[in-house]
Tab-separated table of C-alpha atoms in Angstrom:
chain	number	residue	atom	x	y	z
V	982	UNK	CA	154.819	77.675	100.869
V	983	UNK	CA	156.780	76.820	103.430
V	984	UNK	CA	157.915	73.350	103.939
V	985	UNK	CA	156.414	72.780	107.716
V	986	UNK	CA	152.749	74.438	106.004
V	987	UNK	CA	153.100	72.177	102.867
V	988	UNK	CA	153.513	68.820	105.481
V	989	UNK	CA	150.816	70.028	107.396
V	990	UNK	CA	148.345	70.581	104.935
V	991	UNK	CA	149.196	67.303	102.427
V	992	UNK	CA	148.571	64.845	105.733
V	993	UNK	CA	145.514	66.535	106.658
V	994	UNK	CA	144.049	65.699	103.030
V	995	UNK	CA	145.850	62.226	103.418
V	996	UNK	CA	143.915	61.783	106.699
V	997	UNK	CA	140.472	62.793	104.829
V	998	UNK	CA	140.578	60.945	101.804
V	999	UNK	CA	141.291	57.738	104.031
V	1000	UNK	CA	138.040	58.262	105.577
V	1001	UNK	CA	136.110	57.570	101.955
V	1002	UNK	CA	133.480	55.426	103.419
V	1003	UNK	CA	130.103	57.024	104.268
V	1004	UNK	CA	126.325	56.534	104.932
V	1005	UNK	CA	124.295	58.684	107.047
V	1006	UNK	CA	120.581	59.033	107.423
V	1007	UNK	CA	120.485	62.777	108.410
V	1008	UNK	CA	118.789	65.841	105.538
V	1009	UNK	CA	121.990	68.030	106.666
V	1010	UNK	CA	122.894	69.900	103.541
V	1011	UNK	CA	126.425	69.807	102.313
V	1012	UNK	CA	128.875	72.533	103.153
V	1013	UNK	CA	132.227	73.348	102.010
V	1014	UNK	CA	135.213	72.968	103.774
V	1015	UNK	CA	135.488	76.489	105.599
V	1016	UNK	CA	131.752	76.673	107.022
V	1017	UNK	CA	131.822	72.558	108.037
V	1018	UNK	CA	134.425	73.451	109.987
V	1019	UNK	CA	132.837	76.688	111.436
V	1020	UNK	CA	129.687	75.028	112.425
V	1021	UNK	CA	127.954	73.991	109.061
V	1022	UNK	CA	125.688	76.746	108.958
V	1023	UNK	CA	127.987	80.420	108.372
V	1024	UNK	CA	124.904	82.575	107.768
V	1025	UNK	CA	126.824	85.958	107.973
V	1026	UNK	CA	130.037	85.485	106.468
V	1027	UNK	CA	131.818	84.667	103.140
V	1028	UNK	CA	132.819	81.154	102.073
V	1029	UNK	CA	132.947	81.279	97.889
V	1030	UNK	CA	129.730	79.910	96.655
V	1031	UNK	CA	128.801	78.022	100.105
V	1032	UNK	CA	125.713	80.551	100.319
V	1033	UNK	CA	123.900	79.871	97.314
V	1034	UNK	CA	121.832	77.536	99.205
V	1035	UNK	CA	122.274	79.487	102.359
V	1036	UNK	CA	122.101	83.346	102.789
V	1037	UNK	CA	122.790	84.262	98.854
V	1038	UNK	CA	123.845	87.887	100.065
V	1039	UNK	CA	127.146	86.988	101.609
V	1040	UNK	CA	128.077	86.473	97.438
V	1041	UNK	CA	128.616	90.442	97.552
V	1042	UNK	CA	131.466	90.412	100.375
V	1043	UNK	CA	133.798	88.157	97.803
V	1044	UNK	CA	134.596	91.019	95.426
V	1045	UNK	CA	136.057	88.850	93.054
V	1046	UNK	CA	136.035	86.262	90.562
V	1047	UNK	CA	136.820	82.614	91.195
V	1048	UNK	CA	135.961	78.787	90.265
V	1049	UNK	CA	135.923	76.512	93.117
V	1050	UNK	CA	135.396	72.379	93.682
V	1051	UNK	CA	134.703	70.808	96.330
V	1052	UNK	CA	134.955	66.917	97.663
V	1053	UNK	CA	132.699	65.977	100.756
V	1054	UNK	CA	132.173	62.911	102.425
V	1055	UNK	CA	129.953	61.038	105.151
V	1056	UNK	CA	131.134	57.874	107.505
V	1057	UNK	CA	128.460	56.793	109.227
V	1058	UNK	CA	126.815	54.510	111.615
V	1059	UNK	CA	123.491	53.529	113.245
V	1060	UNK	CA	122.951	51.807	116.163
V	1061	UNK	CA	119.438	50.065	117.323
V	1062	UNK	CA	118.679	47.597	120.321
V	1063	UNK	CA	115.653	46.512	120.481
V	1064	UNK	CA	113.416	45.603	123.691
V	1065	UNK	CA	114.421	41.951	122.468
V	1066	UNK	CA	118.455	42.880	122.970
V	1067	UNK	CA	118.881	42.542	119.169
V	1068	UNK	CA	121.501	44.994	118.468
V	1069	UNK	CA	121.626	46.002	114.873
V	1070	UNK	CA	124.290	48.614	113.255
V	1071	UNK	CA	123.980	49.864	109.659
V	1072	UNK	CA	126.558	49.446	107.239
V	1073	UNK	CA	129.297	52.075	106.048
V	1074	UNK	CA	129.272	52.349	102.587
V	1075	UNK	CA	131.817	54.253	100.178
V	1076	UNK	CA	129.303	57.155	99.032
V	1077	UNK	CA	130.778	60.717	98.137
V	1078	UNK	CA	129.170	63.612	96.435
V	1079	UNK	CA	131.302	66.399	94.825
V	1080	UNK	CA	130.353	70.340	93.683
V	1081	UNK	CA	131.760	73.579	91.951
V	1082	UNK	CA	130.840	76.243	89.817
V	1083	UNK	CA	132.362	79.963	88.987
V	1084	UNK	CA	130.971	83.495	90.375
V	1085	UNK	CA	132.097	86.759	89.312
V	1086	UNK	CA	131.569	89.681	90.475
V	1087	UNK	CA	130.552	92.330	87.942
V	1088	UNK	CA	131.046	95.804	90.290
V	1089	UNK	CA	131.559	96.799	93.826
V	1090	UNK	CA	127.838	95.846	93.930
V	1091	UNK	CA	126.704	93.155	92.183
V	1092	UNK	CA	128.270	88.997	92.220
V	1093	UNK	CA	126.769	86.497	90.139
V	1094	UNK	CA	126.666	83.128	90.543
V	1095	UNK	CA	126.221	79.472	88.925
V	1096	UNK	CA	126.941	76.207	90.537
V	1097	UNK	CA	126.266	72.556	91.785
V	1098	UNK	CA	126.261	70.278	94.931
V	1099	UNK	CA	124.352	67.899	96.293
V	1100	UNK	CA	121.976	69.355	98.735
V	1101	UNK	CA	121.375	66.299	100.634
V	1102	UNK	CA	122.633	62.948	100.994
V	1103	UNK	CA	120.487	60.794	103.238
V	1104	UNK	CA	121.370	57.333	103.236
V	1105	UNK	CA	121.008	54.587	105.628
V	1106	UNK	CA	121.838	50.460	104.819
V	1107	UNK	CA	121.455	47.746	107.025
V	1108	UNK	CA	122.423	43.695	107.023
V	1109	UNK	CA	119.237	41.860	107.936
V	1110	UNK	CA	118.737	38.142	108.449
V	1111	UNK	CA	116.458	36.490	109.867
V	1112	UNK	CA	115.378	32.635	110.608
V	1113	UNK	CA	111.869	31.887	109.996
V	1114	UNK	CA	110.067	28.682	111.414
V	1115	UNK	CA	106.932	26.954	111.732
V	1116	UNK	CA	105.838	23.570	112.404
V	1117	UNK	CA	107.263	21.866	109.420
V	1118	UNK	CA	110.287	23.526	108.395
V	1119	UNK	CA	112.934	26.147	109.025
V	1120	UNK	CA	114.426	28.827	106.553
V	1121	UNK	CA	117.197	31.962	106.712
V	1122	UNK	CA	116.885	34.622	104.601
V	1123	UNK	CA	118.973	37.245	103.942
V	1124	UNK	CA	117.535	40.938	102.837
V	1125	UNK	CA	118.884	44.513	101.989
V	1126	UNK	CA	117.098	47.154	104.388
V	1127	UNK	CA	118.288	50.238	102.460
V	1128	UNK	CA	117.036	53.432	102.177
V	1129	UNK	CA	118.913	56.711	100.085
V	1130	UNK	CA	117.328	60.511	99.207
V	1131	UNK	CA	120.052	62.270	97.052
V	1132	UNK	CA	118.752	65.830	95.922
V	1133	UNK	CA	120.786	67.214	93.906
V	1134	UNK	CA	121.434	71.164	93.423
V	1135	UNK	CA	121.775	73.396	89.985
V	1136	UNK	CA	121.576	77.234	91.226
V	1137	UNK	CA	121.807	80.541	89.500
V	1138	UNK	CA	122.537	82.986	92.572
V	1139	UNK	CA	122.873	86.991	92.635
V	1140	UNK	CA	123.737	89.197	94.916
V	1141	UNK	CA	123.349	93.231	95.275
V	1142	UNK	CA	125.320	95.323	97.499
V	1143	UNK	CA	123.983	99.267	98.997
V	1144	UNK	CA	126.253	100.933	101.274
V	1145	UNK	CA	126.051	98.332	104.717
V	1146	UNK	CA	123.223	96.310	103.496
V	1147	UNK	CA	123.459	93.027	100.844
V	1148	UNK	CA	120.730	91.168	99.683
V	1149	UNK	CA	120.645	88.464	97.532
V	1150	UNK	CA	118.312	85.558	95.909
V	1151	UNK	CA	119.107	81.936	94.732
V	1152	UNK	CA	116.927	79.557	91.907
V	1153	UNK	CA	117.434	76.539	92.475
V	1154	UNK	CA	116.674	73.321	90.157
V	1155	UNK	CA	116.256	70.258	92.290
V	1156	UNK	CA	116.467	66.113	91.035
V	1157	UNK	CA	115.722	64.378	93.752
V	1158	UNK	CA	116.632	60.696	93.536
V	1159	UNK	CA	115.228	57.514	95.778
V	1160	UNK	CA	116.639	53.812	96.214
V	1161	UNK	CA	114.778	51.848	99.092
V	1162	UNK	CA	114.626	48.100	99.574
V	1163	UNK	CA	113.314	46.106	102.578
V	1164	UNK	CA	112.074	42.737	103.601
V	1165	UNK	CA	108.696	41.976	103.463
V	1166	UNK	CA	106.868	38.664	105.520
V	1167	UNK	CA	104.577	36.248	103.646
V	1168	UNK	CA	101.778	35.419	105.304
V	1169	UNK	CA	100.867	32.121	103.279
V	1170	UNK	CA	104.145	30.167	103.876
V	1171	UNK	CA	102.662	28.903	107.045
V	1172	UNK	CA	100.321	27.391	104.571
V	1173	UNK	CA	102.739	26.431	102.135
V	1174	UNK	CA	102.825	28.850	99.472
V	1175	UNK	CA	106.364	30.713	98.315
V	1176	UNK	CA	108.995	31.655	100.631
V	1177	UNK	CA	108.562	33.222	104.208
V	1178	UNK	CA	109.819	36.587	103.286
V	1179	UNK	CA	110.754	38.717	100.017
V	1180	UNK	CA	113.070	41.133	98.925
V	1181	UNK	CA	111.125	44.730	97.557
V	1182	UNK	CA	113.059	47.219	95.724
V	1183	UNK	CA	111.945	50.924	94.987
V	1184	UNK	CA	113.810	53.413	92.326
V	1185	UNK	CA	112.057	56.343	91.775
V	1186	UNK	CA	113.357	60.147	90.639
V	1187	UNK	CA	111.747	63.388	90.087
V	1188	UNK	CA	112.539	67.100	89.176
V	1189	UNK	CA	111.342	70.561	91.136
V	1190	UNK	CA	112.429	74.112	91.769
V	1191	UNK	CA	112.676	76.234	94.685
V	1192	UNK	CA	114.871	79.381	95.694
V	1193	UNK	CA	116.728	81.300	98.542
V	1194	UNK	CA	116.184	84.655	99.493
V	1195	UNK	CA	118.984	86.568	102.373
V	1196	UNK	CA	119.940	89.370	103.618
V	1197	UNK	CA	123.722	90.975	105.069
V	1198	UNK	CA	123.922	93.967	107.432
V	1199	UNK	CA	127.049	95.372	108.352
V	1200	UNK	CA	126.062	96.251	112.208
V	1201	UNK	CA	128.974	98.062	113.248
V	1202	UNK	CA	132.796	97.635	112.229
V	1203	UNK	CA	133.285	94.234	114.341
V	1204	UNK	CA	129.656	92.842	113.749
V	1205	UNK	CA	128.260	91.438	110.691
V	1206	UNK	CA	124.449	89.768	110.486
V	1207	UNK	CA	122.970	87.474	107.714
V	1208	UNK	CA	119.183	86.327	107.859
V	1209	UNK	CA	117.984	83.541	105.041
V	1210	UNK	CA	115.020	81.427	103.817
V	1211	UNK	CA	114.931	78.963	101.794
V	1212	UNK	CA	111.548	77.618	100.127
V	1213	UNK	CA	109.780	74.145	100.491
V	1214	UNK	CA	109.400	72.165	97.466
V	1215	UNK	CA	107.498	69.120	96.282
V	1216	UNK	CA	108.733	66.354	94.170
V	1217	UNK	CA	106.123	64.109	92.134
V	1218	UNK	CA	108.480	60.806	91.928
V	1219	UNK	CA	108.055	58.546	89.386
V	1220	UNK	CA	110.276	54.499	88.850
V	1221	UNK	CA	109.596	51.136	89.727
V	1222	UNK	CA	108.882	48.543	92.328
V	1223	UNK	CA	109.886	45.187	91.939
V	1224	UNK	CA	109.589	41.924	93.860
V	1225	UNK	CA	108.754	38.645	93.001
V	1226	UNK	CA	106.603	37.952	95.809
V	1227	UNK	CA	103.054	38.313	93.913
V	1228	UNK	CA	104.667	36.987	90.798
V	1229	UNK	CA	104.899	33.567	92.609
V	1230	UNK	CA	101.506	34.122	95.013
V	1231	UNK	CA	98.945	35.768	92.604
V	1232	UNK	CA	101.089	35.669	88.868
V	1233	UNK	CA	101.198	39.084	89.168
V	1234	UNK	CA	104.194	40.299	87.452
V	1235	UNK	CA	107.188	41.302	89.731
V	1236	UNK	CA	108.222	44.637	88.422
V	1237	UNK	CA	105.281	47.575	88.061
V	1238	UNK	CA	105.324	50.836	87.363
V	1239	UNK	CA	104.965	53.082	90.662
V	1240	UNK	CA	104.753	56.873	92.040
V	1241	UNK	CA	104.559	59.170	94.777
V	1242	UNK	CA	104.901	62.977	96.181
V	1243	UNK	CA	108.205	64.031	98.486
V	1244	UNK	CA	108.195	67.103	100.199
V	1245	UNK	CA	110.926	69.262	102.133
V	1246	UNK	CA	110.234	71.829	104.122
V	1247	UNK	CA	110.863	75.547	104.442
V	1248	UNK	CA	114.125	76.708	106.718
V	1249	UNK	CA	115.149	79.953	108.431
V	1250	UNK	CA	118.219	80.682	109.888
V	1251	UNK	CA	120.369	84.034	111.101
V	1252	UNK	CA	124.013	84.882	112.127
V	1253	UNK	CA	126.331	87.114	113.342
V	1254	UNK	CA	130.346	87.332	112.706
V	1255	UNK	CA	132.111	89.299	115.463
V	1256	UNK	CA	136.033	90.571	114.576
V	1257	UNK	CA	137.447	90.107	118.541
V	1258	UNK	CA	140.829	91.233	116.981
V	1259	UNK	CA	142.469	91.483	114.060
V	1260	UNK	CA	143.482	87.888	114.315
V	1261	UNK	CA	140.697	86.298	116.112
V	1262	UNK	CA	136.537	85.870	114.652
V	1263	UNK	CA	133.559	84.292	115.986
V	1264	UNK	CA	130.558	83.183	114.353
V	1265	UNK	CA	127.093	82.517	116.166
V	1266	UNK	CA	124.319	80.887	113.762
V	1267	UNK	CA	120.676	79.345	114.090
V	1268	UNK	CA	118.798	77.611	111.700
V	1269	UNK	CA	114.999	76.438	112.386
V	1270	UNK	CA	113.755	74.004	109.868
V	1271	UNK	CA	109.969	73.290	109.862
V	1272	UNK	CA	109.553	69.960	109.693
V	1273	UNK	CA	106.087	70.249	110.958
V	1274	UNK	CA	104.670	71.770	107.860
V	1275	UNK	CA	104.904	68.906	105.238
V	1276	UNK	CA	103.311	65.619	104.724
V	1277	UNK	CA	102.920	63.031	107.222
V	1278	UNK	CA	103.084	60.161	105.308
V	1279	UNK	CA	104.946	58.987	102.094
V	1280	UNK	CA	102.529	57.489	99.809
V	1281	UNK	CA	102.897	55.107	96.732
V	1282	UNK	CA	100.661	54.682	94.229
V	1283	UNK	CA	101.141	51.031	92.411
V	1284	UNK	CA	99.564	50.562	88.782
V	1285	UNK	CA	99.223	47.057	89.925
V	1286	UNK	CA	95.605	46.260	91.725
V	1287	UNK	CA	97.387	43.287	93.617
V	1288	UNK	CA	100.290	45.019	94.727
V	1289	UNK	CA	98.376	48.519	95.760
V	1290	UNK	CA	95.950	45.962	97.820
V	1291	UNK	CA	98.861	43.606	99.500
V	1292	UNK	CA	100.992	46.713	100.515
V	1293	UNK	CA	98.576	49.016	102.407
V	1294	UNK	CA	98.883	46.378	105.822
V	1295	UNK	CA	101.110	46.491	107.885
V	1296	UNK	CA	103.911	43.999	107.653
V	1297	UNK	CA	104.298	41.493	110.738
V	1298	UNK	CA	108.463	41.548	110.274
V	1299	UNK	CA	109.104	44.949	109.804
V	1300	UNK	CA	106.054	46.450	111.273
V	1301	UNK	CA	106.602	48.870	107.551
V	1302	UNK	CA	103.498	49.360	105.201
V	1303	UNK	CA	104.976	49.173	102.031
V	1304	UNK	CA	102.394	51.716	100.923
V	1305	UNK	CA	102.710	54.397	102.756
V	1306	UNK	CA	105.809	55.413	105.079
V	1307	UNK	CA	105.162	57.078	108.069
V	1308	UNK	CA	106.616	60.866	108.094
V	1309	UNK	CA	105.069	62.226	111.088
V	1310	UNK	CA	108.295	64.863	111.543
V	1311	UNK	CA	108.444	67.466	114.173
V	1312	UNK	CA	110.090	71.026	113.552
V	1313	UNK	CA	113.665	70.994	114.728
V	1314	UNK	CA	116.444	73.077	115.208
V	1315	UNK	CA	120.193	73.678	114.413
V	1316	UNK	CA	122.727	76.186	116.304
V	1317	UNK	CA	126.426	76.588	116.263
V	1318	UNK	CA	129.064	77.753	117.437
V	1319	UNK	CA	132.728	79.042	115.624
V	1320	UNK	CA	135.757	80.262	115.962
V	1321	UNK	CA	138.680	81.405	113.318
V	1322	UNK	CA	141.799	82.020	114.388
V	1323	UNK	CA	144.247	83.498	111.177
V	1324	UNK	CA	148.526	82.731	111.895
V	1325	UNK	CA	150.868	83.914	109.241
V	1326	UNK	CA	151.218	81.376	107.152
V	1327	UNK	CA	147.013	79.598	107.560
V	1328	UNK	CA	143.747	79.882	109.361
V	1329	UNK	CA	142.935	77.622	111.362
V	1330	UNK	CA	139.600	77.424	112.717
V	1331	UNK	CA	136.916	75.042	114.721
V	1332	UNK	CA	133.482	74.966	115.613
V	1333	UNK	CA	130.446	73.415	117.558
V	1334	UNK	CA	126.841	72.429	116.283
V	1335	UNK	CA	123.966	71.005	117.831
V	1336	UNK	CA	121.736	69.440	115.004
V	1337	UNK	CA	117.782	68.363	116.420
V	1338	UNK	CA	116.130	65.709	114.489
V	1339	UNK	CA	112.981	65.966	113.305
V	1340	UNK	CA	111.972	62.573	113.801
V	1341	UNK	CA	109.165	61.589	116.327
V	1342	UNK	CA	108.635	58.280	118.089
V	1343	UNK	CA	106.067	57.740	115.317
V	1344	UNK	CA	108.252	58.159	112.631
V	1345	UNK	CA	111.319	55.916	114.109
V	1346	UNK	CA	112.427	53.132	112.482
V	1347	UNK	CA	115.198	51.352	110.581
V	1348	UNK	CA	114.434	52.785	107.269
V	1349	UNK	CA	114.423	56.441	109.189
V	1350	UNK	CA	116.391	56.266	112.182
V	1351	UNK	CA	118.071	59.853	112.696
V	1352	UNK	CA	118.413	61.138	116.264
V	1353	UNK	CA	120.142	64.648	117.782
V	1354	UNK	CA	123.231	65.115	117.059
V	1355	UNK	CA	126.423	66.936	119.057
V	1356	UNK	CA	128.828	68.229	116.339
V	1357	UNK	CA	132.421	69.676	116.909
V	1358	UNK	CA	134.969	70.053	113.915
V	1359	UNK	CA	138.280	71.637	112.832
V	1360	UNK	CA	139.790	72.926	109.650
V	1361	UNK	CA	142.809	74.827	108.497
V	1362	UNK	CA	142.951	77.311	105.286
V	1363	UNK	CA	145.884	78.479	103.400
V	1364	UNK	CA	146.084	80.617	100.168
V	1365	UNK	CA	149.000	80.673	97.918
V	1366	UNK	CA	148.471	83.725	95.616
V	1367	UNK	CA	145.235	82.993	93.518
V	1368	UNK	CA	145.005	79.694	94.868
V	1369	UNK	CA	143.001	78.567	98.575
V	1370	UNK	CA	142.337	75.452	99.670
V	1371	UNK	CA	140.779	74.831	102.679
V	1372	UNK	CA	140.166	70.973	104.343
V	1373	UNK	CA	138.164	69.990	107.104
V	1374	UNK	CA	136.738	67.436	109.542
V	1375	UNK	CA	133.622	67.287	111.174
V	1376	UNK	CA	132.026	64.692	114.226
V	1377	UNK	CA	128.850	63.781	115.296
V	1378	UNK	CA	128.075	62.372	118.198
V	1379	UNK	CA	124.298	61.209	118.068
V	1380	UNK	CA	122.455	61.577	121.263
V	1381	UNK	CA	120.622	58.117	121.835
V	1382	UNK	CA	117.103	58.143	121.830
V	1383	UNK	CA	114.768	55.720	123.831
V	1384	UNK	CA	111.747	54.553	121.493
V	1385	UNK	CA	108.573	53.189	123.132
V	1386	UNK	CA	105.988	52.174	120.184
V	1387	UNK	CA	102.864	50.202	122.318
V	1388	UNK	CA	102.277	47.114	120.669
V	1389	UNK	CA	105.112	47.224	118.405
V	1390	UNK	CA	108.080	45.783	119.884
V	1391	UNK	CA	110.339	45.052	116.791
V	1392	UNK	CA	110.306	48.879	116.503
V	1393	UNK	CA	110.822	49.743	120.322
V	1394	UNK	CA	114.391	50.469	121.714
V	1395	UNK	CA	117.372	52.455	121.679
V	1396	UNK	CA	118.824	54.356	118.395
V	1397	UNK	CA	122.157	56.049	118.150
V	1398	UNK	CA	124.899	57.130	115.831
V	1399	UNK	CA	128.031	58.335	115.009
V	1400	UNK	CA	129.472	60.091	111.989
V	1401	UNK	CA	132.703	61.537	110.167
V	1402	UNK	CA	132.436	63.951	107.353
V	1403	UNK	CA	136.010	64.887	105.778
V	1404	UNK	CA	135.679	67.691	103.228
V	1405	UNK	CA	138.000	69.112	100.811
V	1406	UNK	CA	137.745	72.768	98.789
V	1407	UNK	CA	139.222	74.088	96.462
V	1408	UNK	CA	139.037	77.791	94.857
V	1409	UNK	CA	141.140	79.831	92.272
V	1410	UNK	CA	140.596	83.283	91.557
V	1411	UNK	CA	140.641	84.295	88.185
């Protein structure tokens, strides 16, 4: 390695493990280091096991056999004014997810597969105070207004190889993981009973399976094309809720056993990677995720007749009904842009996405508070005999979004965000 490449390649994994601070409420799915900074998508080309929960196929153009880690990262920020001028911005919390796993490719025509990521890492936190007052007294209280959806990934991928055609088929065991808390008003402190507002905290988990199907075509000598799916899948959640508000109203007891169904949705995307020279590549992907298709609200189920009864209004703070979110999603889209550009000693390479959110003005609010997003990112490669290691850096500029909910003011205004995500990969073939 030379020493100018070593310097190079040392500060830009300096630079992205100082960025270690994260929190974003977006269901992008983690990518490795190579296809962040190609766009996030890389339907059509080969980025170790980066497919499995993309276009599986690509697995037959590695013709090898290699382990690989990688080390991803999220910083970042929401933004909402309200039609009050109450400007409110979401914490950034230190909240990393890692993967790896091995593939090996048997013949010219077959690659086999087994790894691990975290498919998505939605998370959103917020400070939240507030003064209450009435006619005979005053009180602040200070609440978490958190929401998190980790789903994590175990996948056994394949891939099979005839002349200029690959296909290739992931299964993929899901645990999906949720943490929300919010504020919740009390009615009955204007009469004196309890405290104007209480913290509620939910932790549930669940387990399901789904799987990826693709397909690689070889188009001409300079053109490559990938097509994908990737299933829908339902989670039945199961945890607990616990508050002490109807302990201290109704001597209820503050911590009950709860449940509810989570659903993501089905996604299609395509690419194409075009060889201008020798030197010089181009990628052009599309993904279409349909939103549209799965439930429109999250419901809970309580085993507690007082809490399933006092949670199905909606609240007067928050305008939330503890009992059932509101997930009234829209189909959206993603499509990107990326170029690779390969010098003697690394590749260096950068890319363009623009990511649609599926939220609708229904569904917007501080617990769910993604908007479209304008992504642009850069990363360098270099491999030094059996070992690559590719870093990259990705930005998102949210597009802010005007909200107008009639009658619902706390809820009504402008959301934006912005976001880092630093990534680190690692691969040695064996």
């Amino acid at each position: 390695m030379k020493p100018n490449t070593s310097i190079l390649i040392f500060l830009l994994i300096f630079l992205l493990n100082t960025f270690i601070i994260a929190g974003d409420a977006n269901f992008n799915s983690a990518s490795r280091a190579k296809t962040l900074s190609l766009n996030g998508l890389y339907f059509a080309g080969a980025d170790g096991l980066q497919p499995v929960l993309g276009n599986p196929s690509t697995l037959s153009l590695l013709n090898s056999r290699g382990i690989e880690f990688f080390i991803i990262d999220h910083i970042g920020q929401h933004k909402f004014e309200n039609l009050q001028n109450n400007l409110f911005q979401s914490f950034q919390d230190d909240d990393f997810s890692f993967g790896g796993g091995a593939y090996w490719s048997f013949s010219h025509s077959f690659t086999a597969a087994l790894s691990y990521q975290r498919a998505i890492d939605y998370k959103v936190s917020w400070p939240f105070t507030n003064l209450f007052s009435n006619d005979s007294s005053s009180s602040l209280l200070a609440f978490d207004f958190y929401n998190q959806i980790t789903i994590d990934a175990a996948s056994a991928s394949f891939a099979f190889k005839f002349d200029q055609v690959s296909v290739g088929g992931s299964a993929n065991f899901y645990y999906v993981a949720q943490h929300t808390s919010f504020p919740r008003s009390n009615e009955r402190w204007n009469q004196g009973s309890g405290l104007a507002a209480y913290q509620f905290n939910y932790n549930l988990d669940g387990y399901s399976f789904g799987f990826n199907l693709g397909a690689s075509f070889q188009v001409i000598d300079q053109i490559g094309a990938g097509i994908m799916t990737r299933s829908g899948y339902k989670v039945d959640l199961e945890g607990t809720a616990e508050s002490s508000m109807f302990a201290q109203l109704d001597s209820s007891s503050s911590l009950v056993n709860l449940s509810g169904n989570f659903e993501m949705p089905w996604v299609f995307g395509g690419g194409i990677v075009y060889e201008w020279t020798d030197d010089l590549i181009i990628n052009l992907d599309m993904q279409y995720n349909l939103w549209n298709g799965i439930q429109k609200t999250f419901d809970f189920t309580f085993d507690n007749s007082s809490w399933q009864q006092n949670l199905s209004s909606i609240d007067s703070l928050t305008t939330i009904t503890a009992a059932s979110f509101t997930l009234s999603f829209d189909n959206s889209i993603d499509a990107g842009l990326g170029i690779e550009y390969k010098t003697s000693d690394l590749v260096l390479r950068t890319g363009y996405r623009f990511s649609q959110s599926p939220n609708t003005d229904d569904t917007y609010n501080m617990l769910f508070p993604s908007v479209d997003q304008h992504w642009v990112s850069i990363g360098i490669g270099y491999q030094k005999e059996n070992l690559l290691i590719d870093a990259a850096i990705a930005y998102a500029f949210g597009i802010a979004k005007e909200v107008m909910k009639p009658g619902i003011r706390n809820l009504s205004g402008s959301y934006s965000s912005t976001m880092i995500m630093p990534n680190v990969t690692i691969r040695y073939l064996l």
